[in-house]
Coordinates of N, CA and C in Angstrom, one line a residue:
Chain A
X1 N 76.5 17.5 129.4 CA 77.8 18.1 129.8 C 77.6 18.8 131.1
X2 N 78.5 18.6 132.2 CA 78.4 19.3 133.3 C 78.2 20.8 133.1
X3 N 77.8 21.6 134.0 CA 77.8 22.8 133.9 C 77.4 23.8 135.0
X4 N 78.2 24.4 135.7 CA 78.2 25.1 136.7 C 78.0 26.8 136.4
X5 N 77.4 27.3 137.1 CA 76.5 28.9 136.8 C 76.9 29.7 137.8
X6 N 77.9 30.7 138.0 CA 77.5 31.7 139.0 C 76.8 32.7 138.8
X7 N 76.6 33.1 139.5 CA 75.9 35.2 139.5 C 76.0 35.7 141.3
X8 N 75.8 37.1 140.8 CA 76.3 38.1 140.0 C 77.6 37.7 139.4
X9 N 78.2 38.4 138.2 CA 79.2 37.9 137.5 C 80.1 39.3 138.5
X10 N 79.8 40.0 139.2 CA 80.4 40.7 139.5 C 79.5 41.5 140.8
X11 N 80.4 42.2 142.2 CA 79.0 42.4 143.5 C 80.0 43.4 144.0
X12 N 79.7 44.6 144.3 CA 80.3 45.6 145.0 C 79.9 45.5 146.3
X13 N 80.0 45.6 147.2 CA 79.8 45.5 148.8 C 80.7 46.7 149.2
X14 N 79.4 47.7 150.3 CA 80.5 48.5 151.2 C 80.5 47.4 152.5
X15 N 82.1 48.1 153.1 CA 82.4 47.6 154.4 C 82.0 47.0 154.9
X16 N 81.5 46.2 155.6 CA 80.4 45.3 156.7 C 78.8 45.1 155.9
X17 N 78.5 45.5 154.3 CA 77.6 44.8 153.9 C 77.4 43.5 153.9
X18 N 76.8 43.1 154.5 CA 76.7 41.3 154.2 C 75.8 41.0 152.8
X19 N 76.4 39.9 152.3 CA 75.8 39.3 150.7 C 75.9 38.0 150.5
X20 N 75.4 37.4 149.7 CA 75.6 35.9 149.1 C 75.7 36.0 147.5
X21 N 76.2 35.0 147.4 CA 76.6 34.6 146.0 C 76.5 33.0 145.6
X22 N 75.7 33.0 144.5 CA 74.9 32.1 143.9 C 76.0 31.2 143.1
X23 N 75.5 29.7 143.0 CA 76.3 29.0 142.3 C 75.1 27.8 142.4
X24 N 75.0 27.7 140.6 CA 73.9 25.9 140.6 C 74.6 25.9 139.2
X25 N 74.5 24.3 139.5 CA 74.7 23.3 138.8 C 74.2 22.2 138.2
X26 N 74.7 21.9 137.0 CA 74.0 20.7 136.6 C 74.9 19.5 136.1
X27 N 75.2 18.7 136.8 CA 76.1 17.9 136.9 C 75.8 16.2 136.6
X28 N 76.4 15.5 136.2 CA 76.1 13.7 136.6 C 77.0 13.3 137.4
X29 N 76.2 13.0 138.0 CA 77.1 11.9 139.3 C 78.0 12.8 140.1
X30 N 77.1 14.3 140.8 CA 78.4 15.0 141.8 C 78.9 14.4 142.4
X31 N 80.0 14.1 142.6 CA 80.5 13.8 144.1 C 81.0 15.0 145.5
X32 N 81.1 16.3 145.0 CA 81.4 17.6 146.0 C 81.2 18.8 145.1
X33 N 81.3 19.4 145.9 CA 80.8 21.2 145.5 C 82.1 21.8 145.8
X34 N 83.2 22.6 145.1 CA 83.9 23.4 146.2 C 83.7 24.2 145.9
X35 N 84.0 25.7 146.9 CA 84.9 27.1 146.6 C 86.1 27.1 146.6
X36 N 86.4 28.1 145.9 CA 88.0 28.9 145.7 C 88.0 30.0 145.6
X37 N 89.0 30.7 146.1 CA 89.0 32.0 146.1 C 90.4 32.3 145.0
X38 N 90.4 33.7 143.8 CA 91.4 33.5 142.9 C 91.4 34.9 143.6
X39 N 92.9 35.6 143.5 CA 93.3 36.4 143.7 C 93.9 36.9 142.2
X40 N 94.3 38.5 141.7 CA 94.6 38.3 140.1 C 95.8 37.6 140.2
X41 N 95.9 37.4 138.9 CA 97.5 36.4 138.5 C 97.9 34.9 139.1
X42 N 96.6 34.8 140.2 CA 97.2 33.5 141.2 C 96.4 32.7 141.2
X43 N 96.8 31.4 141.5 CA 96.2 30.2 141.8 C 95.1 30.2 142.4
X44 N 93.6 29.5 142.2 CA 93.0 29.4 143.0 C 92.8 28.9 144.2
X45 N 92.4 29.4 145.6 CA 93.0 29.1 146.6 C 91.6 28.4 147.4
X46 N 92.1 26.9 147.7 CA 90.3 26.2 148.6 C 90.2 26.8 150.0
X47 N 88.8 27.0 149.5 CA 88.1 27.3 150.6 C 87.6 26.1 150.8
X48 N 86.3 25.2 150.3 CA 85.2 24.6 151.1 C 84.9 23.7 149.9
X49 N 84.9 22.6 150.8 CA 83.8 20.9 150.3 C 82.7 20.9 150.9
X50 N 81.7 20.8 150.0 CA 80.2 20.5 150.6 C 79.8 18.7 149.7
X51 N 79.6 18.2 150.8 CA 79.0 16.7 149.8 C 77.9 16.1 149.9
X52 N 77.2 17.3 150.2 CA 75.5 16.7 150.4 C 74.8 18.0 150.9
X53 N 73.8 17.5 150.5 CA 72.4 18.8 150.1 C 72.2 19.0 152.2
X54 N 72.2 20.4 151.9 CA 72.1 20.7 153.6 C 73.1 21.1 154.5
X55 N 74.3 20.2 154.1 CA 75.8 20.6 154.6 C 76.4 22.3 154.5
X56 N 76.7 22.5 155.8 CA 77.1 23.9 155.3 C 78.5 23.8 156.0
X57 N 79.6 24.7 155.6 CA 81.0 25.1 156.7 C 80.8 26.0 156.4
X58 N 81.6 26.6 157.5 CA 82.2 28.2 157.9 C 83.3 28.5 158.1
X59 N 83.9 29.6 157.7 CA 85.8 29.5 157.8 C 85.5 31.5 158.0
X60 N 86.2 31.9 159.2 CA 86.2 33.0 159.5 C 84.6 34.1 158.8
X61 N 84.7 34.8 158.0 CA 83.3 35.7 157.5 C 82.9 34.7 156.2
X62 N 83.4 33.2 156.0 CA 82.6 33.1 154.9 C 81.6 31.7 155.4
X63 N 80.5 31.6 154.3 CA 79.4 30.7 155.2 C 79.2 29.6 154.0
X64 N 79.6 28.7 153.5 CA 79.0 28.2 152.1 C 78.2 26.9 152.7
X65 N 76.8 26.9 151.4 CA 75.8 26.2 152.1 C 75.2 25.0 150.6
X66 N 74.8 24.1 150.7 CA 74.3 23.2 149.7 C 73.4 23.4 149.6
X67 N 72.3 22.7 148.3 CA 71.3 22.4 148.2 C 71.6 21.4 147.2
X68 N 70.3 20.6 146.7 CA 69.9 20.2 145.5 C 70.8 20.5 143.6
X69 N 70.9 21.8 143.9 CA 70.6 22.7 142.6 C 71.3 23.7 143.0
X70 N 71.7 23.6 143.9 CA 72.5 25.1 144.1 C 73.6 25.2 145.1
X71 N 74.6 26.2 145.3 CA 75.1 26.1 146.8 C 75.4 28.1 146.7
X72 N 75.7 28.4 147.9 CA 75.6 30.0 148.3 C 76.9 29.9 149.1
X73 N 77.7 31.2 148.8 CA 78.8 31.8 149.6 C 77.8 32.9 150.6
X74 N 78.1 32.7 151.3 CA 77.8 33.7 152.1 C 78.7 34.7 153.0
X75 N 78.9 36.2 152.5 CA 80.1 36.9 153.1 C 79.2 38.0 154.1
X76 N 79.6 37.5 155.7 CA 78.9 38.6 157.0 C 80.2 39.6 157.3
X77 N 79.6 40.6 156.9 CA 80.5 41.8 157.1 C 81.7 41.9 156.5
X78 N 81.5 41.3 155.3 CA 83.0 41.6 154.7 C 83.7 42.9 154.9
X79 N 85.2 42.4 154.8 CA 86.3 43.6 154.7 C 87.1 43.4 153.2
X80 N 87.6 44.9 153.3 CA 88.5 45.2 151.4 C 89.0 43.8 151.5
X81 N 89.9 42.9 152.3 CA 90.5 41.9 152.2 C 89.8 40.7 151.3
X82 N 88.5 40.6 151.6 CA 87.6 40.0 151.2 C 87.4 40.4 149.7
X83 N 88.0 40.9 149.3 CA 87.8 41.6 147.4 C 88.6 40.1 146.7
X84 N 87.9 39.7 146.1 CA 88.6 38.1 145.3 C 87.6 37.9 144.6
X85 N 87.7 37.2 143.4 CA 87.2 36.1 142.6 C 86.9 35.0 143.1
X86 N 85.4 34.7 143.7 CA 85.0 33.6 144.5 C 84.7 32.6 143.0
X87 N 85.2 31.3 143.0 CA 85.1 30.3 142.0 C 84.3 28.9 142.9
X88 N 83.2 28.7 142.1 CA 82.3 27.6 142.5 C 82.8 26.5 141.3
X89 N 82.8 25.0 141.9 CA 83.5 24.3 141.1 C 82.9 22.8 141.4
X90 N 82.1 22.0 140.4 CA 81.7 20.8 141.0 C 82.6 19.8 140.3
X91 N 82.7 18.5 140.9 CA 83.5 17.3 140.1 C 83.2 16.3 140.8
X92 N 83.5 15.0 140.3 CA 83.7 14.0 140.6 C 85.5 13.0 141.2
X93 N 85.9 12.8 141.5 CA 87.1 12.1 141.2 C 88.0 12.4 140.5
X94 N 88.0 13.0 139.4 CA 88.8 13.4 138.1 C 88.2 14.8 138.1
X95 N 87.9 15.3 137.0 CA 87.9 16.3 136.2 C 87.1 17.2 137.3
X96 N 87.3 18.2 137.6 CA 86.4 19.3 138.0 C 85.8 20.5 137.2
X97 N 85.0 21.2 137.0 CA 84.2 21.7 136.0 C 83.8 23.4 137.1
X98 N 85.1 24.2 136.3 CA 84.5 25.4 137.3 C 83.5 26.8 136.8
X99 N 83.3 27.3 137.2 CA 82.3 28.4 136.6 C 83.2 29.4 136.4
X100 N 82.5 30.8 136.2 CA 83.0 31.9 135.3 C 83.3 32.7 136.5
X101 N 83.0 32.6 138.0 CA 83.2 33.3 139.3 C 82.8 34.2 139.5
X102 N 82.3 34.7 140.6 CA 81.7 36.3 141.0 C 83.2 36.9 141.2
X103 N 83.1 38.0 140.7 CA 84.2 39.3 141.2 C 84.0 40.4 142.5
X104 N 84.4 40.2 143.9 CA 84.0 40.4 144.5 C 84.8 41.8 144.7
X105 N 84.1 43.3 145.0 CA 84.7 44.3 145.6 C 84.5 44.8 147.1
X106 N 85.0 45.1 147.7 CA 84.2 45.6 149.0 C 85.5 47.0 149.2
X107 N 84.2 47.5 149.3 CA 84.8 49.2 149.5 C 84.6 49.5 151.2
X108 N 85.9 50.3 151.5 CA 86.1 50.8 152.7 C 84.9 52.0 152.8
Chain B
X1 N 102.6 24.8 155.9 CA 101.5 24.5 155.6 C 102.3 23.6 154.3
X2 N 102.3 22.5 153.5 CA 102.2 22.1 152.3 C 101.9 22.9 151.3
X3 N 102.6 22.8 150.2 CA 101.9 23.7 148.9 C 102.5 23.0 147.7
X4 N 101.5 23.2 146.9 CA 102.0 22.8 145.5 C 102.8 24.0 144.6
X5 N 104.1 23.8 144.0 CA 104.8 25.0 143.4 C 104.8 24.3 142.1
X6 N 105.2 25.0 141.7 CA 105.4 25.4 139.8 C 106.5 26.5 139.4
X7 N 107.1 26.2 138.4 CA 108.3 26.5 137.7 C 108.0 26.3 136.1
X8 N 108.6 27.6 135.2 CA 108.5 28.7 135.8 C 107.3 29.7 136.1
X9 N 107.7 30.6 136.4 CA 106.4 31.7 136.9 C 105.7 32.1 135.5
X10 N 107.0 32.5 134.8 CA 106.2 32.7 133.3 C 107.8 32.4 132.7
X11 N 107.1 31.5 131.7 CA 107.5 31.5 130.2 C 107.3 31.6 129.3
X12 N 108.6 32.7 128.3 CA 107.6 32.9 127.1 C 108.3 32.1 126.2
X13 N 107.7 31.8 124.8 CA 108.2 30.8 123.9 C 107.6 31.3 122.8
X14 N 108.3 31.0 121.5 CA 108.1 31.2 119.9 C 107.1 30.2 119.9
X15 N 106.3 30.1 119.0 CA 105.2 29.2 117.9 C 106.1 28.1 117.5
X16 N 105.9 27.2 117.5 CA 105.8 25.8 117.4 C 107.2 25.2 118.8
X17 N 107.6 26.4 119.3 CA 108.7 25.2 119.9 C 108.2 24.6 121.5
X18 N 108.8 23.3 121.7 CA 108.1 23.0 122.6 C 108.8 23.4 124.1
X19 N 107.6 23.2 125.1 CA 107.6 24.1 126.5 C 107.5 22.8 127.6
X20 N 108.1 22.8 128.3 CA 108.0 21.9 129.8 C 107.6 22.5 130.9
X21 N 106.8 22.6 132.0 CA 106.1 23.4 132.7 C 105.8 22.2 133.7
X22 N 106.4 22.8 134.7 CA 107.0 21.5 136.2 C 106.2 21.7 137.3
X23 N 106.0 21.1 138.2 CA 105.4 21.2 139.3 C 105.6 19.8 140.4
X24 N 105.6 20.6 141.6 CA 105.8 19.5 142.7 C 104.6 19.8 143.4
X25 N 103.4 18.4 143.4 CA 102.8 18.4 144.0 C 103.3 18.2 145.7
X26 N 102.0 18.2 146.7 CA 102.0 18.0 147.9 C 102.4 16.9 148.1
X27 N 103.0 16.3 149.1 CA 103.9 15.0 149.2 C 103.1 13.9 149.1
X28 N 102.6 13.9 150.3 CA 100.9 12.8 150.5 C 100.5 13.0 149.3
X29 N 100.1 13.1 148.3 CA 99.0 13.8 147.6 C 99.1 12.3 146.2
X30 N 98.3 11.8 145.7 CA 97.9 10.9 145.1 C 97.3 11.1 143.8
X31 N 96.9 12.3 143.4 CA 96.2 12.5 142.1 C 96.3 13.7 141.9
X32 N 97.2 13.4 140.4 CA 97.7 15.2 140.0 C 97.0 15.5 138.9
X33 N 97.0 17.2 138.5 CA 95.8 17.7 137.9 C 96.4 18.6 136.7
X34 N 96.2 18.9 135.7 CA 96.7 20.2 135.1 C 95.2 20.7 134.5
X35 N 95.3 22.1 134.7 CA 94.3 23.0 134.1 C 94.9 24.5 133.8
X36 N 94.1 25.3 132.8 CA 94.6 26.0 132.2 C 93.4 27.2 132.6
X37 N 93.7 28.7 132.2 CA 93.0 29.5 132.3 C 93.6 30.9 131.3
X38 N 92.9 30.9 130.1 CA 93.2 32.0 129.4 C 92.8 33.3 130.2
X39 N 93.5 33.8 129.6 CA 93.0 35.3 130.2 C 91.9 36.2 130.2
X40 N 91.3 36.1 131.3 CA 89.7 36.4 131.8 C 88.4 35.8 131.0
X41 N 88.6 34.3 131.0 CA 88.3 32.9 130.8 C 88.5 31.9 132.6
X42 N 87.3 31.6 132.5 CA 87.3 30.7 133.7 C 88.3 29.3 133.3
X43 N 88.5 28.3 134.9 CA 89.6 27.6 135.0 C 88.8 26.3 134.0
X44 N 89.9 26.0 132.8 CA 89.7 24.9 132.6 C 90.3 23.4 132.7
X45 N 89.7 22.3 133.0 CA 90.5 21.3 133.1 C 91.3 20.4 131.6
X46 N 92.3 20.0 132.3 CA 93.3 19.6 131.4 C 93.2 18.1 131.3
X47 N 94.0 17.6 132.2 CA 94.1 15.9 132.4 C 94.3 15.9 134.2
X48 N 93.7 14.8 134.5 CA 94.1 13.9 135.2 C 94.9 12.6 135.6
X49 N 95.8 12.7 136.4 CA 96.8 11.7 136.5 C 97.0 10.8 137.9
X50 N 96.6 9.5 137.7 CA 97.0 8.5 139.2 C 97.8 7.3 138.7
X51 N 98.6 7.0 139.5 CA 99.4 5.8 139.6 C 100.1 5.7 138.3
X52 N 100.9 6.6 138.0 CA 101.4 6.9 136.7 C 100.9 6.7 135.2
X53 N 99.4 6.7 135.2 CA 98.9 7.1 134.0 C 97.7 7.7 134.4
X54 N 97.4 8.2 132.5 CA 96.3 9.5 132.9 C 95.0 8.4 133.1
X55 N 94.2 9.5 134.0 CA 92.8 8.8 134.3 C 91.8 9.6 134.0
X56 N 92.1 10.7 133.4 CA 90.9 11.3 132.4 C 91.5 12.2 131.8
X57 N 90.8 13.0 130.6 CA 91.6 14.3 129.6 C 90.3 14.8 129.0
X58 N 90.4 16.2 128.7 CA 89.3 17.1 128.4 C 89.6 17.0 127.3
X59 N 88.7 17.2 125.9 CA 89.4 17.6 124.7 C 90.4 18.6 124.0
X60 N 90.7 19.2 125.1 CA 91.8 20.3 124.8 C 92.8 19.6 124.6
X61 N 93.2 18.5 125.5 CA 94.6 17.6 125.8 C 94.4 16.6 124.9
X62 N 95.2 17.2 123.5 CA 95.2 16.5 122.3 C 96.7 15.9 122.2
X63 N 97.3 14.9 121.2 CA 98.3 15.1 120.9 C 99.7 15.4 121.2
X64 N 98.9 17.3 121.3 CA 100.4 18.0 121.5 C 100.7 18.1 122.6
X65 N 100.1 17.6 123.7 CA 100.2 17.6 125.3 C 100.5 16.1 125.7
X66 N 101.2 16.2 127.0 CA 101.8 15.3 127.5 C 102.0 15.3 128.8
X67 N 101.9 14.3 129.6 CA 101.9 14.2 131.1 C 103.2 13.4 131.3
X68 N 103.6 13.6 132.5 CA 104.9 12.7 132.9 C 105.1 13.0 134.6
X69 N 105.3 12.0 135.1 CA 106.1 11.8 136.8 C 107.3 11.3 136.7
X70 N 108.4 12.2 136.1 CA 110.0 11.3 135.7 C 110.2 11.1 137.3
X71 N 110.1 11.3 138.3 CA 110.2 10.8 139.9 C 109.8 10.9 141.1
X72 N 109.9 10.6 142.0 CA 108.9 10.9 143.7 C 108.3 12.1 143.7
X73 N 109.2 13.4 142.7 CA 107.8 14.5 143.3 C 107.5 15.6 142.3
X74 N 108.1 15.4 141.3 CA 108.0 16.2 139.7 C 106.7 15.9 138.7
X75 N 106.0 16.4 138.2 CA 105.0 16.2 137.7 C 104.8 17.2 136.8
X76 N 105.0 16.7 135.3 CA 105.6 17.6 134.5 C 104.4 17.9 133.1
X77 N 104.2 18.9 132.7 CA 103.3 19.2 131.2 C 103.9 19.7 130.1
X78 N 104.0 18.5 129.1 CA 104.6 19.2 127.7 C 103.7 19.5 126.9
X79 N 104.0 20.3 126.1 CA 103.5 20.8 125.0 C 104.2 21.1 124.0
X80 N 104.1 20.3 123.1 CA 104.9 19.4 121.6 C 105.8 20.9 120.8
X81 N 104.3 21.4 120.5 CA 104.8 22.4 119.4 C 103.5 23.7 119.3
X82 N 103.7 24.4 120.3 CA 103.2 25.5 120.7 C 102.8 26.4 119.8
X83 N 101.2 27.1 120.0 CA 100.4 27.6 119.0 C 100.1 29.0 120.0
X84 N 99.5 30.0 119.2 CA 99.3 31.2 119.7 C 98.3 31.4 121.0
X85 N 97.5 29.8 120.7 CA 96.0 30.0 121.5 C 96.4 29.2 122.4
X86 N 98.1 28.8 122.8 CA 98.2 28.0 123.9 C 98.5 29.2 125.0
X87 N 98.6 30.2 125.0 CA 99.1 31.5 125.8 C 98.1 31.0 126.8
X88 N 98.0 31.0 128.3 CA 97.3 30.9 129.1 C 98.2 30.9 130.4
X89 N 97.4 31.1 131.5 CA 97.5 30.6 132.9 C 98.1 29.0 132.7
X90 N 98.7 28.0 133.5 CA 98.3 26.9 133.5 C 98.4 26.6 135.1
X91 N 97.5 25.3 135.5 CA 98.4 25.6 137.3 C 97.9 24.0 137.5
X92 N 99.0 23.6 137.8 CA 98.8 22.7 138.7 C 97.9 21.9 139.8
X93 N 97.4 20.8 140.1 CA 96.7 20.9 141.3 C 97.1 19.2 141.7
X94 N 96.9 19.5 143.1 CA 96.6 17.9 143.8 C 96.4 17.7 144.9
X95 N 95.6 16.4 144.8 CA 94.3 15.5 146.0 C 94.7 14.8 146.4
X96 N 94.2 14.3 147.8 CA 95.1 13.5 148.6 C 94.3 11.8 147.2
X97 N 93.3 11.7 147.2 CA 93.2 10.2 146.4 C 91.5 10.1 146.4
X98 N 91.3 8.7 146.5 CA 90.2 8.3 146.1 C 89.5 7.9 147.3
X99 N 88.3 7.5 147.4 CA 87.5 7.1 148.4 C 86.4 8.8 148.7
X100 N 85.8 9.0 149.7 CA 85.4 10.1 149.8 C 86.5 11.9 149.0
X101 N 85.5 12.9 147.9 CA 86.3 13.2 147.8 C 87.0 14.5 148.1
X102 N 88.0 14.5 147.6 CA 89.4 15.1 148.0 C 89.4 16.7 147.8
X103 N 89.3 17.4 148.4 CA 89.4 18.6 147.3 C 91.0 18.5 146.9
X104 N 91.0 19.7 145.2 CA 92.3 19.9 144.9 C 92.8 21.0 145.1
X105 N 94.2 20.8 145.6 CA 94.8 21.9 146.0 C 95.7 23.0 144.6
X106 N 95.6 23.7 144.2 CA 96.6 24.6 143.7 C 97.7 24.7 143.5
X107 N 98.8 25.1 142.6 CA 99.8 26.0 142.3 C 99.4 26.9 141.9
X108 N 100.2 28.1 141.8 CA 100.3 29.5 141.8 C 100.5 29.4 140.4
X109 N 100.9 28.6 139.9 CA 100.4 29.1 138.0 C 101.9 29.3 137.6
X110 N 101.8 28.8 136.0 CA 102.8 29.2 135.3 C 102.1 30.1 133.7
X111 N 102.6 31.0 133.8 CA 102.0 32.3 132.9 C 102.9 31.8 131.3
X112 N 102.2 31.5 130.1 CA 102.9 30.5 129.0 C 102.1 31.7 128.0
X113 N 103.1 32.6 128.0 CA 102.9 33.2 126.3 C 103.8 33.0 125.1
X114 N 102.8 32.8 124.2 CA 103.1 32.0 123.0 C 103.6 33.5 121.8
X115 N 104.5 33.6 121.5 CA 104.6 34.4 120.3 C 104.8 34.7 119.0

């Protein structure tokens, strides 16, 4: 059975701390890795496709990066805005299989 | 920007009666999704749907669930006869298609308490 893992299940950051956040998986036949960002009560919102071990994007302060076994959000200098439920999520074609999310806070 | 919506935002409904819970995917978009998310429980998947039938279902999507595209941009989830443990988030999503893949895009959720 697929199964995707984040941690910390939860990460306080002050202002301009920079951090990463962990996501591995164990999957058959990945075809992509994404992030999402959930905001409370709302839809999760895409951030990033990775489709191979090495691949990284960057979208304003966030850095998400692949491996093998694993992939990392990476947040440089986060701001409060940056306070969200980051969701790592692998699948194939069909079904996608997401994890339990880091809860991200960042204090002024 | 495109977006996927959903209707309504929340519904609530008695035990056993049944719920329709709508959404218009993105126009382009070729493979639609339903997944659910109880409350402070990660997203789970529901069914997937291309070329007007399903192309995969988790074992949650028993029976009492049901997929439908009555036309060009409606994409609709029933649920027969509603139970206490169907109370959840539910939200929508959709991908442009097949070949390299797609990510899916989101709705903003329809909030389904059961009472």
């Amino acid at each position: 059975e697929d199964q995707v893992t984040q941690s910390p299940e939860a990460l306080r950051l002050q202002e301009g701390e920079s951090s990463s956040l962990n996501c591995s998986y164990t999957v058959s036949g990945l075809r992509g890795l994404f992030w999402y960002r959930q905001d409370p009560g709302k839809g999760p919102e895409f951030l990033f496709t990775l489709y191979s071990a090495g691949e990284e994007k960057e979208k304003e302060r966030l850095k998400a990066t692949l491996t093998k076994k694993e992939s990392f959000l990476h947040i440089t200098a986060p701001k409060p805005e940056d306070s969200a439920t980051y969701l790592c999520a692998s699948g194939g074609y069909q079904k996608v299989t997401f994890g339990t999310g880091t809860k991200l806070q960042v204090i002024p | 920007e495109p977006e996927v919506t959903q209707t309504p935002s929340h519904q609530v409904t008695q035990m056993g009666q049944e719920v329709i819970l709508r959404c218009v995917p993105i126009s382009n978009h070729l493979y639609f999704y339903w997944y659910r998310q109880i409350l402070g429980q990660k997203v789970e998947f529901l069914v997937s749907f291309y070329n007007n039938e399903i192309s995969e279902k988790s074992e949650i999507f028993d029976d009492q669930f049901s997929v439908e595209r009555p036309d060009g941009s409606n994409f609709t989830l029933k649920i027969r006869s509603t139970k206490l443990e169907d109370s959840a988030m539910y939200f929508c999503a959709s991908s442009v298609g097949t070949g390299l893949i797609r990510s899916q895009y989101f709705g903003p959720g329809t909030r389904l308490t059961v009472t």
